[in-house]
Short mmCIF file of C-alpha atoms and ligand atoms in Angstrom, two decimals:
data_model
loop_
_atom_site.label_atom_id
_atom_site.label_comp_id
_atom_site.label_asym_id
_atom_site.label_seq_id
_atom_site.Cartn_x
_atom_site.Cartn_y
_atom_site.Cartn_z
CA MET D 241 55.35 45.74 -103.08
CA THR D 242 58.23 45.33 -100.72
CA THR D 243 57.20 45.05 -97.10
CA LEU D 244 59.25 44.15 -94.09
CA TRP D 245 57.92 40.61 -94.40
CA ASN D 246 58.85 39.80 -98.02
CA LYS D 247 61.90 41.97 -98.39
CA PRO D 248 64.58 39.67 -99.82
CA GLU D 249 67.23 40.25 -97.18
CA ILE D 250 67.17 42.29 -94.00
CA SER D 251 69.72 42.54 -91.24
CA ARG D 252 68.78 41.81 -87.65
CA ARG D 253 69.64 45.41 -86.78
CA GLU D 254 67.30 46.75 -89.48
CA PHE D 255 64.56 44.36 -88.31
CA PHE D 256 64.66 45.62 -84.73
CA GLU D 257 64.76 49.24 -85.89
CA LYS D 258 61.60 48.72 -87.88
CA CYS D 259 59.94 46.94 -84.97
CA ALA D 260 60.80 49.81 -82.60
CA GLU D 261 59.44 52.35 -85.08
CA ALA D 262 56.17 50.44 -85.45
CA GLY D 263 55.90 50.15 -81.67
CA ALA D 264 56.42 53.85 -81.11
CA LYS D 265 53.78 54.73 -83.74
CA THR D 266 51.25 52.38 -82.10
CA PHE D 267 51.97 53.88 -78.68
CA VAL D 268 51.45 57.48 -79.79
CA PHE D 269 48.33 56.71 -81.83
CA GLY D 270 46.83 54.58 -79.04
CA GLY D 271 47.49 57.34 -76.52
CA LEU D 272 45.68 59.85 -78.73
CA VAL D 273 42.67 57.56 -79.08
CA VAL D 274 42.39 56.92 -75.32
CA THR D 275 42.78 60.60 -74.42
CA THR D 276 40.13 61.67 -76.93
CA ALA D 277 37.74 58.98 -75.71
CA ASN D 278 38.26 60.06 -72.08
CA LEU D 279 37.61 63.71 -72.93
CA LEU D 280 34.44 62.84 -74.84
CA LEU D 281 33.17 60.58 -72.03
CA ALA D 282 33.88 63.07 -69.25
CA GLN D 283 31.83 65.71 -71.04
CA ASP D 284 28.81 63.46 -71.37
CA PRO D 285 26.34 65.03 -68.91
CA GLU D 286 24.33 61.78 -68.59
CA ASP D 287 27.45 59.98 -67.51
CA VAL D 288 28.41 62.61 -64.93
CA ARG D 289 24.91 62.52 -63.46
CA ALA D 290 24.86 58.73 -63.36
CA ARG D 291 28.15 58.76 -61.55
CA ALA D 292 26.94 61.35 -59.02
CA GLU D 293 23.82 59.28 -58.35
CA GLY D 294 25.96 56.21 -57.86
CA ALA D 295 27.97 58.07 -55.26
CA VAL D 296 24.84 59.04 -53.31
CA GLU D 297 23.62 55.46 -53.46
CA SER D 298 26.83 54.02 -52.06
CA ARG D 299 27.01 56.64 -49.32
CA LEU D 300 23.56 55.63 -48.15
CA HIS D 301 24.71 52.07 -47.72
CA ASP D 302 28.09 52.92 -46.34
CA THR D 303 26.81 54.94 -43.40
CA GLY D 304 24.46 52.15 -42.41
CA LEU D 305 21.43 54.18 -43.45
CA GLY D 306 20.95 51.73 -46.28
CA ASP D 307 20.04 49.16 -43.66
CA VAL D 308 17.41 51.50 -42.27
CA ARG D 309 16.07 52.12 -45.75
CA ALA D 310 15.88 48.41 -46.49
CA ARG D 311 13.83 48.03 -43.32
CA ALA D 312 11.51 50.85 -44.38
CA GLU D 313 10.96 49.06 -47.67
CA GLY D 314 10.07 45.96 -45.68
CA ALA D 315 12.60 43.88 -47.54
CA PRO D 316 15.97 43.51 -45.85
CA LYS D 317 17.72 42.32 -48.99
CA GLU D 318 21.08 41.98 -47.27
CA ALA D 319 19.64 39.59 -44.70
CA ALA D 320 18.89 37.08 -47.43
CA LYS D 321 22.59 36.98 -48.33
CA GLY D 322 23.69 36.57 -44.73
CA PRO D 323 24.71 39.06 -42.07
CA ILE D 324 26.71 42.26 -42.54
CA TYR D 325 28.45 42.92 -39.25
CA GLY D 326 28.90 46.13 -37.33
CA PHE D 327 30.48 47.20 -34.05
CA VAL D 328 29.46 49.98 -31.69
CA VAL D 329 31.67 51.39 -28.95
CA ASP D 330 29.76 53.31 -26.28
CA THR D 331 32.43 55.54 -24.74
CA MET D 332 29.93 56.84 -22.19
CA LYS D 333 29.80 53.40 -20.57
CA CYS D 334 33.47 52.38 -20.63
CA ILE D 335 34.99 52.20 -17.12
CA GLY D 336 38.56 51.64 -18.33
CA CYS D 337 38.99 48.25 -16.70
CA GLY D 338 40.98 46.82 -19.63
CA SER D 339 39.11 43.49 -19.55
CA CYS D 340 38.67 43.76 -23.31
CA VAL D 341 42.41 44.18 -23.91
CA ARG D 342 43.28 41.17 -21.74
CA ALA D 343 40.56 39.01 -23.29
CA CYS D 344 41.80 39.94 -26.77
CA ARG D 345 45.39 39.08 -25.86
CA ASP D 346 44.45 35.68 -24.47
CA GLU D 347 42.02 34.90 -27.26
CA ASN D 348 44.26 35.90 -30.15
CA ASN D 349 47.74 35.22 -28.80
CA VAL D 350 48.74 38.88 -29.17
CA PRO D 351 52.47 39.25 -28.42
CA ASP D 352 53.66 41.49 -25.57
CA GLY D 353 53.93 45.14 -26.51
CA PHE D 354 51.22 44.95 -29.18
CA CYS D 355 47.46 45.39 -29.11
CA ARG D 356 44.59 44.50 -31.40
CA THR D 357 42.31 46.55 -29.20
CA TRP D 358 43.40 49.12 -26.64
CA VAL D 359 41.85 51.70 -24.32
CA GLU D 360 42.90 55.36 -24.25
CA GLN D 361 42.44 57.53 -21.19
CA TYR D 362 41.71 61.21 -21.85
CA THR D 363 42.17 63.74 -19.03
CA PHE D 364 41.43 67.45 -19.46
CA PHE D 365 42.91 70.18 -17.27
CA PRO D 366 41.55 73.71 -16.79
CA ASN D 367 44.52 75.28 -18.57
CA GLY D 368 43.47 73.46 -21.73
CA GLU D 369 46.02 70.69 -21.46
CA VAL D 370 44.82 67.25 -22.55
CA ILE D 371 46.70 64.15 -21.48
CA VAL D 372 46.14 60.95 -23.44
CA ASN D 373 47.46 57.83 -21.79
CA SER D 374 47.34 54.15 -22.64
CA PRO D 375 49.88 52.18 -20.55
CA SER D 376 50.22 48.66 -22.08
CA GLY D 377 47.10 49.51 -24.07
CA GLY D 378 45.18 49.42 -20.78
CA ALA D 379 45.89 45.72 -20.20
CA ASP D 380 47.10 46.31 -16.64
CA GLY D 381 44.25 48.67 -15.87
CA PHE D 382 44.55 52.34 -15.06
CA GLY D 383 45.61 53.81 -11.77
CA GLU D 384 49.36 53.59 -11.10
CA ASP D 385 50.60 56.16 -13.59
CA LEU D 386 47.32 57.96 -13.67
CA PRO D 387 47.44 61.61 -14.72
CA SER D 388 44.75 62.55 -12.23
CA ARG D 389 46.96 61.18 -9.46
CA ASN D 390 50.37 62.47 -10.52
CA MET D 391 49.71 65.56 -12.57
CA PRO D 392 47.96 67.97 -10.22
CA GLU D 393 51.18 68.82 -8.35
CA GLU D 394 52.93 69.57 -11.62
CA LEU D 395 50.10 71.51 -13.16
CA GLY D 396 48.82 72.83 -9.87
CA GLN D 397 45.28 72.00 -10.95
CA LEU D 398 42.75 69.19 -10.75
CA PRO D 399 41.36 67.70 -13.95
CA VAL D 400 38.04 69.05 -15.13
CA ARG D 401 36.91 66.27 -17.39
CA GLY D 402 37.94 62.80 -18.48
CA PHE D 403 36.83 59.61 -20.14
CA PHE D 404 38.04 56.37 -21.71
CA VAL D 405 37.97 55.55 -25.43
CA PRO D 406 38.37 51.91 -26.48
CA LYS D 407 39.84 51.46 -29.96
CA LEU D 408 40.16 48.61 -32.44
CA CYS D 409 40.30 48.07 -36.21
CA ASN D 410 37.44 50.02 -37.73
CA HIS D 411 36.85 47.49 -40.50
CA CYS D 412 36.61 50.37 -42.95
CA ILE D 413 34.52 50.12 -46.10
CA ASN D 414 37.04 52.16 -48.13
CA THR D 415 40.15 50.56 -46.73
CA PRO D 416 43.53 52.09 -47.48
CA CYS D 417 45.09 48.95 -45.95
CA ILE D 418 43.70 46.52 -48.53
CA GLN D 419 44.49 48.82 -51.45
CA VAL D 420 48.21 48.91 -50.75
CA CYS D 421 48.77 45.17 -50.28
CA PRO D 422 51.00 44.01 -53.15
CA VAL D 423 50.17 40.29 -52.85
CA GLY D 424 46.42 40.27 -52.14
CA ALA D 425 46.90 39.16 -48.53
CA SER D 426 44.53 41.80 -47.09
CA TYR D 427 40.92 41.34 -48.01
CA VAL D 428 37.35 41.90 -46.90
CA THR D 429 34.79 39.14 -46.44
CA ARG D 430 31.21 39.32 -47.62
CA GLU D 431 30.18 40.12 -44.01
CA GLY D 432 32.33 43.28 -44.10
CA VAL D 433 35.18 41.93 -41.96
CA VAL D 434 38.68 43.02 -43.00
CA LEU D 435 41.12 40.11 -42.64
CA ILE D 436 44.73 39.17 -43.37
CA ASP D 437 45.73 35.95 -45.11
CA GLN D 438 48.59 34.79 -42.88
CA GLU D 439 49.82 32.44 -45.61
CA ARG D 440 50.16 35.06 -48.32
CA CYS D 441 51.34 38.03 -46.26
CA ILE D 442 55.01 38.78 -46.94
CA GLY D 443 55.35 41.16 -43.98
CA CYS D 444 56.25 44.20 -46.08
CA GLY D 445 54.41 46.47 -43.66
CA TYR D 446 52.78 48.70 -46.30
CA CYS D 447 49.37 48.20 -44.68
CA VAL D 448 50.73 49.06 -41.24
CA GLN D 449 51.73 52.44 -42.63
CA ALA D 450 48.59 52.87 -44.70
CA CYS D 451 46.15 52.44 -41.81
CA PRO D 452 45.47 55.91 -40.40
CA PHE D 453 44.22 54.45 -37.09
CA GLY D 454 47.28 52.47 -36.05
CA SER D 455 45.25 49.28 -36.02
CA ARG D 456 47.89 47.05 -37.59
CA TYR D 457 51.26 45.75 -36.44
CA ILE D 458 53.83 43.27 -37.67
CA ASN D 459 53.65 40.23 -35.40
CA PRO D 460 57.26 39.41 -34.41
CA GLN D 461 56.37 35.71 -34.00
CA THR D 462 55.01 35.22 -37.50
CA ASN D 463 56.58 38.23 -39.28
CA THR D 464 53.22 38.91 -40.88
CA ALA D 465 50.78 41.79 -40.46
CA ASP D 466 48.20 41.29 -37.75
CA LYS D 467 45.19 43.15 -36.40
CA CYS D 468 41.70 42.84 -34.93
CA THR D 469 39.56 40.33 -36.84
CA TRP D 470 36.37 40.98 -34.84
CA CYS D 471 37.26 37.45 -33.66
CA TYR D 472 36.27 35.98 -37.01
CA HIS D 473 36.83 32.45 -35.62
CA ARG D 474 34.19 33.17 -32.95
CA ILE D 475 31.58 35.14 -34.87
CA THR D 476 31.42 32.47 -37.57
CA LYS D 477 30.54 30.00 -34.78
CA GLY D 478 27.72 32.18 -33.46
CA MET D 479 29.74 33.66 -30.56
CA VAL D 480 30.54 37.33 -29.96
CA PRO D 481 34.11 38.71 -30.08
CA ALA D 482 36.11 38.04 -26.90
CA CYS D 483 36.23 41.75 -25.97
CA VAL D 484 32.45 42.10 -26.29
CA GLN D 485 31.91 39.09 -24.04
CA ALA D 486 34.42 40.37 -21.49
CA CYS D 487 33.21 43.98 -21.22
CA PRO D 488 31.44 44.32 -17.86
CA ALA D 489 30.06 47.75 -18.80
CA LYS D 490 28.38 46.69 -22.05
CA ALA D 491 30.40 49.39 -23.79
CA ARG D 492 31.01 47.14 -26.78
CA ILE D 493 28.17 45.93 -28.97
CA PHE D 494 28.65 43.59 -31.91
CA GLY D 495 26.07 42.16 -34.26
CA SER D 496 24.44 42.08 -37.65
CA VAL D 497 23.47 45.48 -39.00
CA SER D 498 21.53 43.83 -41.83
CA ASP D 499 19.06 42.34 -39.34
CA PRO D 500 16.76 45.22 -38.31
CA ASN D 501 15.83 43.45 -35.06
CA SER D 502 19.35 42.85 -33.80
CA GLU D 503 20.54 44.70 -30.71
CA ILE D 504 23.10 46.66 -32.73
CA SER D 505 20.53 47.77 -35.34
CA GLN D 506 18.31 49.06 -32.54
CA ILE D 507 21.25 50.92 -31.01
CA LEU D 508 22.24 52.41 -34.38
CA ALA D 509 18.65 53.47 -35.00
CA ASN D 510 18.24 55.16 -31.62
CA ASN D 511 21.59 56.85 -31.07
CA ARG D 512 23.73 59.55 -32.60
CA VAL D 513 26.81 57.73 -33.75
CA GLN D 514 30.17 58.98 -34.98
CA VAL D 515 33.21 57.39 -36.53
CA LEU D 516 36.89 58.06 -35.93
CA LYS D 517 38.56 60.46 -38.40
CA SER D 518 35.47 60.74 -40.60
CA TYR D 519 37.28 63.38 -42.69
CA LEU D 520 39.56 60.66 -44.10
CA GLY D 521 36.59 59.02 -45.80
CA THR D 522 37.59 55.45 -44.92
CA ASN D 523 33.99 54.84 -43.85
CA PRO D 524 34.46 52.71 -40.73
CA ARG D 525 32.01 49.97 -39.76
CA THR D 526 33.04 50.50 -36.12
CA ARG D 527 30.91 53.36 -34.81
CA TYR D 528 31.13 55.35 -31.61
CA ILE D 529 28.60 56.78 -29.19
CA GLY D 530 29.74 59.85 -27.24
CA LEU D 531 32.88 60.53 -29.24
CA ASP D 532 34.49 63.76 -28.08
CA SER D 533 35.93 66.16 -30.65
CA GLU D 534 39.32 65.94 -28.88
CA VAL D 535 39.57 62.23 -29.63
CA MET D 536 42.03 61.51 -32.41
CA MET J 585 60.93 35.57 -97.66
CA ASN J 586 64.23 35.49 -95.90
CA SER J 587 63.27 38.05 -93.30
CA ALA J 588 60.42 35.83 -92.08
CA ARG J 589 62.90 33.91 -89.95
CA HIS J 590 63.37 37.03 -87.79
CA PHE J 591 59.64 36.96 -87.03
CA ILE J 592 59.64 33.26 -86.39
CA ARG J 593 62.56 33.51 -83.97
CA LEU J 594 60.97 36.44 -82.15
CA LEU J 595 57.59 34.70 -81.91
CA ALA J 596 59.22 31.50 -80.66
CA LEU J 597 61.06 33.45 -77.96
CA LEU J 598 57.84 35.21 -76.93
CA ALA J 599 55.96 31.90 -76.83
CA ILE J 600 58.60 30.34 -74.57
CA ALA J 601 58.60 33.37 -72.28
CA ALA J 602 54.80 33.34 -72.08
CA ALA J 603 54.71 29.62 -71.35
CA ALA J 604 57.33 30.05 -68.63
CA PHE J 605 55.39 32.97 -67.12
CA PHE J 606 52.08 31.11 -66.97
CA LYS J 607 53.74 27.99 -65.57
CA ALA J 608 55.49 30.03 -62.86
CA ARG J 609 52.27 31.91 -62.11
CA SER J 610 50.27 28.71 -61.70
CA MET J 611 52.90 27.48 -59.24
CA VAL J 612 52.93 30.68 -57.14
CA VAL J 613 49.28 31.75 -57.21
CA PRO J 614 46.87 29.44 -55.35
CA ALA J 615 44.14 27.86 -57.48
CA ASP J 616 41.30 29.62 -55.63
CA PHE J 617 42.92 33.06 -55.80
CA GLY J 618 40.51 35.55 -57.34
CA LYS J 619 37.43 33.37 -56.91
CA LEU J 620 35.80 35.84 -54.49
CA GLY J 621 38.01 38.88 -55.10
CA HIS J 622 41.69 39.75 -55.14
CA PHE J 623 42.60 37.22 -52.44
CA ARG J 624 42.81 33.50 -51.70
CA ALA J 625 39.22 32.31 -51.20
CA SER J 626 40.17 29.56 -48.73
CA ALA J 627 41.83 32.16 -46.47
CA ILE J 628 38.31 32.83 -45.16
CA THR J 629 37.84 29.23 -44.02
CA ASP J 630 41.36 29.26 -42.55
CA ALA J 631 40.52 32.36 -40.52
CA ALA J 632 37.25 30.85 -39.30
CA ALA J 633 38.83 27.53 -38.32
CA ARG J 634 40.73 28.69 -35.23
CA GLU J 635 39.49 27.42 -31.87
CA PRO J 636 37.82 29.93 -29.52
CA ARG J 637 39.51 30.17 -26.10
CA HIS J 638 36.94 32.11 -24.06
CA LEU J 639 33.87 29.97 -23.45
CA GLY J 640 31.71 32.29 -21.37
CA SER J 641 30.31 31.90 -17.88
CA VAL J 642 27.51 29.66 -19.16
CA THR J 643 30.10 26.96 -19.84
CA CYS J 644 31.77 27.44 -16.44
CA ALA J 645 28.36 26.99 -14.79
CA GLU J 646 28.07 23.48 -16.21
CA CYS J 647 30.60 22.20 -13.65
CA HIS J 648 30.83 24.96 -11.05
CA SER J 649 27.21 25.70 -10.17
CA GLU J 650 28.11 26.08 -6.47
CA ILE J 651 29.98 29.27 -7.45
CA SER J 652 28.02 30.40 -10.45
CA ASP J 653 24.60 30.22 -8.78
CA PRO J 654 25.36 32.86 -6.14
CA TRP J 655 27.45 34.74 -8.73
CA SER J 656 24.52 35.05 -11.13
CA LYS J 657 22.28 36.44 -8.36
CA GLY J 658 24.85 38.84 -6.91
CA LYS J 659 26.14 42.27 -7.82
CA HIS J 660 29.00 40.82 -9.86
CA SER J 661 26.91 38.92 -12.37
CA VAL J 662 28.05 41.03 -15.35
CA PRO J 663 31.83 40.41 -15.36
CA GLN J 664 32.50 36.98 -16.80
CA CYS J 665 34.37 34.25 -14.86
CA GLU J 666 37.11 34.41 -17.50
CA ASN J 667 37.73 38.14 -16.88
CA CYS J 668 39.56 37.23 -13.67
CA HIS J 669 40.41 33.55 -14.18
CA GLY J 670 41.61 33.71 -17.79
CA PRO J 671 40.33 31.81 -20.82
CA GLY J 672 38.74 28.46 -20.02
CA MET J 673 39.30 26.36 -23.14
CA LEU J 674 42.61 24.88 -22.03
CA HIS J 675 41.24 24.32 -18.52
CA VAL J 676 38.36 22.29 -19.90
CA LYS J 677 40.75 20.24 -22.03
CA VAL J 678 43.29 19.66 -19.27
CA VAL J 679 40.59 18.72 -16.76
CA SER J 680 38.65 16.48 -19.12
CA GLU J 681 41.66 14.76 -20.67
CA ASP J 682 43.85 14.84 -17.57
CA SER J 683 46.82 15.50 -19.83
CA VAL J 684 48.50 18.51 -18.29
CA ASP J 685 51.94 17.08 -19.21
CA ALA J 686 51.22 17.75 -22.87
CA TYR J 687 51.15 21.50 -22.21
CA PRO J 688 53.97 24.03 -21.78
CA ASP J 689 55.59 24.72 -18.42
CA PRO J 690 53.65 27.75 -17.20
CA ILE J 691 50.45 25.76 -17.61
CA LYS J 692 51.85 22.72 -15.86
CA GLN J 693 52.93 24.88 -12.94
CA ASN J 694 49.40 26.16 -12.66
CA LYS J 695 47.76 22.76 -12.81
CA ASN J 696 44.23 23.86 -13.58
CA ALA J 697 45.42 25.84 -16.64
CA LEU J 698 43.70 29.00 -15.47
CA ARG J 699 45.28 32.38 -14.71
CA PRO J 700 46.23 32.54 -11.00
CA THR J 701 44.25 35.26 -9.22
CA THR J 702 45.70 37.60 -6.62
CA GLY J 703 42.51 38.70 -4.91
CA ILE J 704 43.54 42.33 -5.24
CA ARG J 705 44.79 43.11 -8.76
CA GLU J 706 41.59 41.78 -10.37
CA CYS J 707 39.52 44.09 -8.12
CA GLU J 708 41.68 47.15 -8.81
CA TRP J 709 41.19 46.82 -12.56
CA CYS J 710 37.65 48.16 -12.10
CA HIS J 711 37.46 49.60 -8.60
CA LEU J 712 40.46 51.93 -8.25
CA LYS J 713 39.27 55.51 -8.23
CA THR J 714 40.33 57.41 -11.31
CA PHE J 715 38.98 60.71 -12.45
CA GLU J 716 37.81 59.24 -15.77
CA ARG J 717 35.67 56.47 -14.25
CA PRO J 718 31.94 57.12 -13.91
CA SER J 719 31.15 58.26 -10.35
CA THR J 720 28.35 55.67 -10.21
CA LEU J 721 30.96 52.90 -10.08
CA LYS J 722 32.00 51.87 -6.56
CA SER J 723 35.68 52.74 -6.33
CA ILE J 724 38.36 53.18 -3.69
CA LYS J 725 41.45 55.37 -3.60
CA SER J 726 43.67 52.54 -2.38
CA VAL J 727 43.25 49.23 -0.57
CA GLY J 728 45.11 50.58 2.50
CA GLU J 729 42.91 53.63 2.78
CA HIS J 730 39.75 51.57 2.29
CA ILE J 731 40.69 49.06 5.01
CA THR J 732 41.63 51.79 7.46
CA ALA J 733 38.45 53.73 6.71
CA THR J 734 36.30 50.65 7.31
CA GLY J 735 37.95 49.99 10.68
CA GLY J 736 40.34 47.20 9.67
CA THR J 737 44.09 46.85 10.00
CA PHE J 738 46.07 47.06 6.79
CA THR J 739 49.14 44.87 6.34
CA PRO J 740 51.18 44.42 3.14
CA ALA J 741 49.58 40.97 2.82
CA SER J 742 46.01 42.33 2.94
CA LYS J 743 43.76 41.36 0.06
CA CYS J 744 40.30 42.44 -1.01
CA THR J 745 39.18 38.82 -0.76
CA ASP J 746 40.08 38.78 2.97
CA CYS J 747 36.80 40.58 3.59
CA HIS J 748 34.80 40.30 0.32
CA ASN J 749 33.51 37.29 -1.53
CA PRO J 750 34.75 38.22 -5.03
CA HIS J 751 31.92 36.32 -6.72
CA THR J 752 29.09 38.19 -5.02
CA THR J 753 30.94 41.20 -3.51
CA ALA J 754 29.27 40.34 -0.18
CA VAL J 755 31.29 41.09 2.97
CA LYS J 756 32.23 37.84 4.70
S1 SF4 M 696 41.12 50.63 -39.26
FE1 SF4 M 696 43.04 50.45 -40.44
S2 SF4 M 696 43.43 48.22 -40.57
FE2 SF4 M 696 41.25 48.48 -39.99
S3 SF4 M 696 40.14 48.46 -41.99
FE3 SF4 M 696 40.53 50.64 -41.47
S4 SF4 M 696 42.46 51.11 -42.52
FE4 SF4 M 696 42.31 48.86 -42.48
S1 SF4 M 697 35.99 45.95 -21.06
FE1 SF4 M 697 34.45 47.51 -21.53
S2 SF4 M 697 34.52 48.90 -19.74
FE2 SF4 M 697 36.39 47.66 -19.65
S3 SF4 M 697 37.92 48.93 -20.74
FE3 SF4 M 697 37.04 47.54 -22.28
S4 SF4 M 697 35.36 48.70 -23.21
FE4 SF4 M 697 35.90 49.76 -21.30
#
């Protein structure tokens, strides 16, 4: 039998033609096999059910209810592995002093014009107009260019309602920001903290665009992506993040959600909490008390 | 068997390319990449290594009890010292090592390596009246108005700390 291998003489051109033909056949056949297998698998009712159950399971954990369930079972399994961290922002308590923004800047060397955490001021007028303001992220406080001071003449009305909303990286469980990183510089630690490897980051900015909350920026000093780390260098030393320590209104609460006795677990158990942009399904670990539906 | 040499050449080329790829990869990708996930495992220890700059009022109290004792009993015991005075880490270093020359100019100018306070801006951060602030918080419309309303004389040089002890809020 004459095969390609033992054929007496074959030109290089003929050889490559044969190789290409064999490759194409493998590709088509392989594609058929994979497609058939996928179709068969997808129709397996057991598999579909198992997958649906898996989804329910992970949702339980993701919303923090898993922690509550672990407590009910009397065995906080997560606690054995070390803490899982969470953050609560109580918008009802925030007085808009900006201490958190200043503390964050000083602690983390945040360059001018950027913020890892910032405070937004929401002012509502009777005609339905909502003004959202955050001069220097709130670092200089609120007052000078305050809507409630300057706007009434223009609108001819006094505001009817208003509040402050502090914001920071949500340390999402389903992070779009990690997914898009081409070099593996964005990652999540076992404690649930989303971090950036400053050595590996190439500053492409994909994650800055991917984050739907505007939490990331490219640091002009390092040319790498930067964002809130929940002060990872502090929390690993048993301290609280700088903003939490600075807040005079106790509007920011940080702690271990895997410890049922921690302050934050008690707050999560006894309050109705919300997350920002829940419809995006990023599943933030930063949760809010008193989040208004107007807050974006 | 003549055509076998085509295979051998092709395989040799592939082997060289593969060797080059793995060599290049081992040079670019850190050894501990992928140990804990799709990232460099030692990045975690790098991130944790940085030095905290805010020490908390407990640390300040170690040297400044004459201020922190009344502070902790007064109405201002919730805001931390560092909220107004800036982070204390450098201050502790400069004071304990007496080496202010080693630090950049702005710090040298302000010898104690703390943020200079104005006695008015720090107060306004919390106590200026804005519509969004809770009404339970003591706030004033402006310093001028407050001084006039309380029977004082306002000058452009007037400060909150002219009348109030900022650490306890008590009127002097
Ligand atoms: S808030 Fe943005 S940067 Fe933070 S984890 Fe979520 S997607 Fe990533
Ligand atoms: S420090 Fe607290 S009260 Fe002040 S702006 Fe930040 S969150 Fe609000």
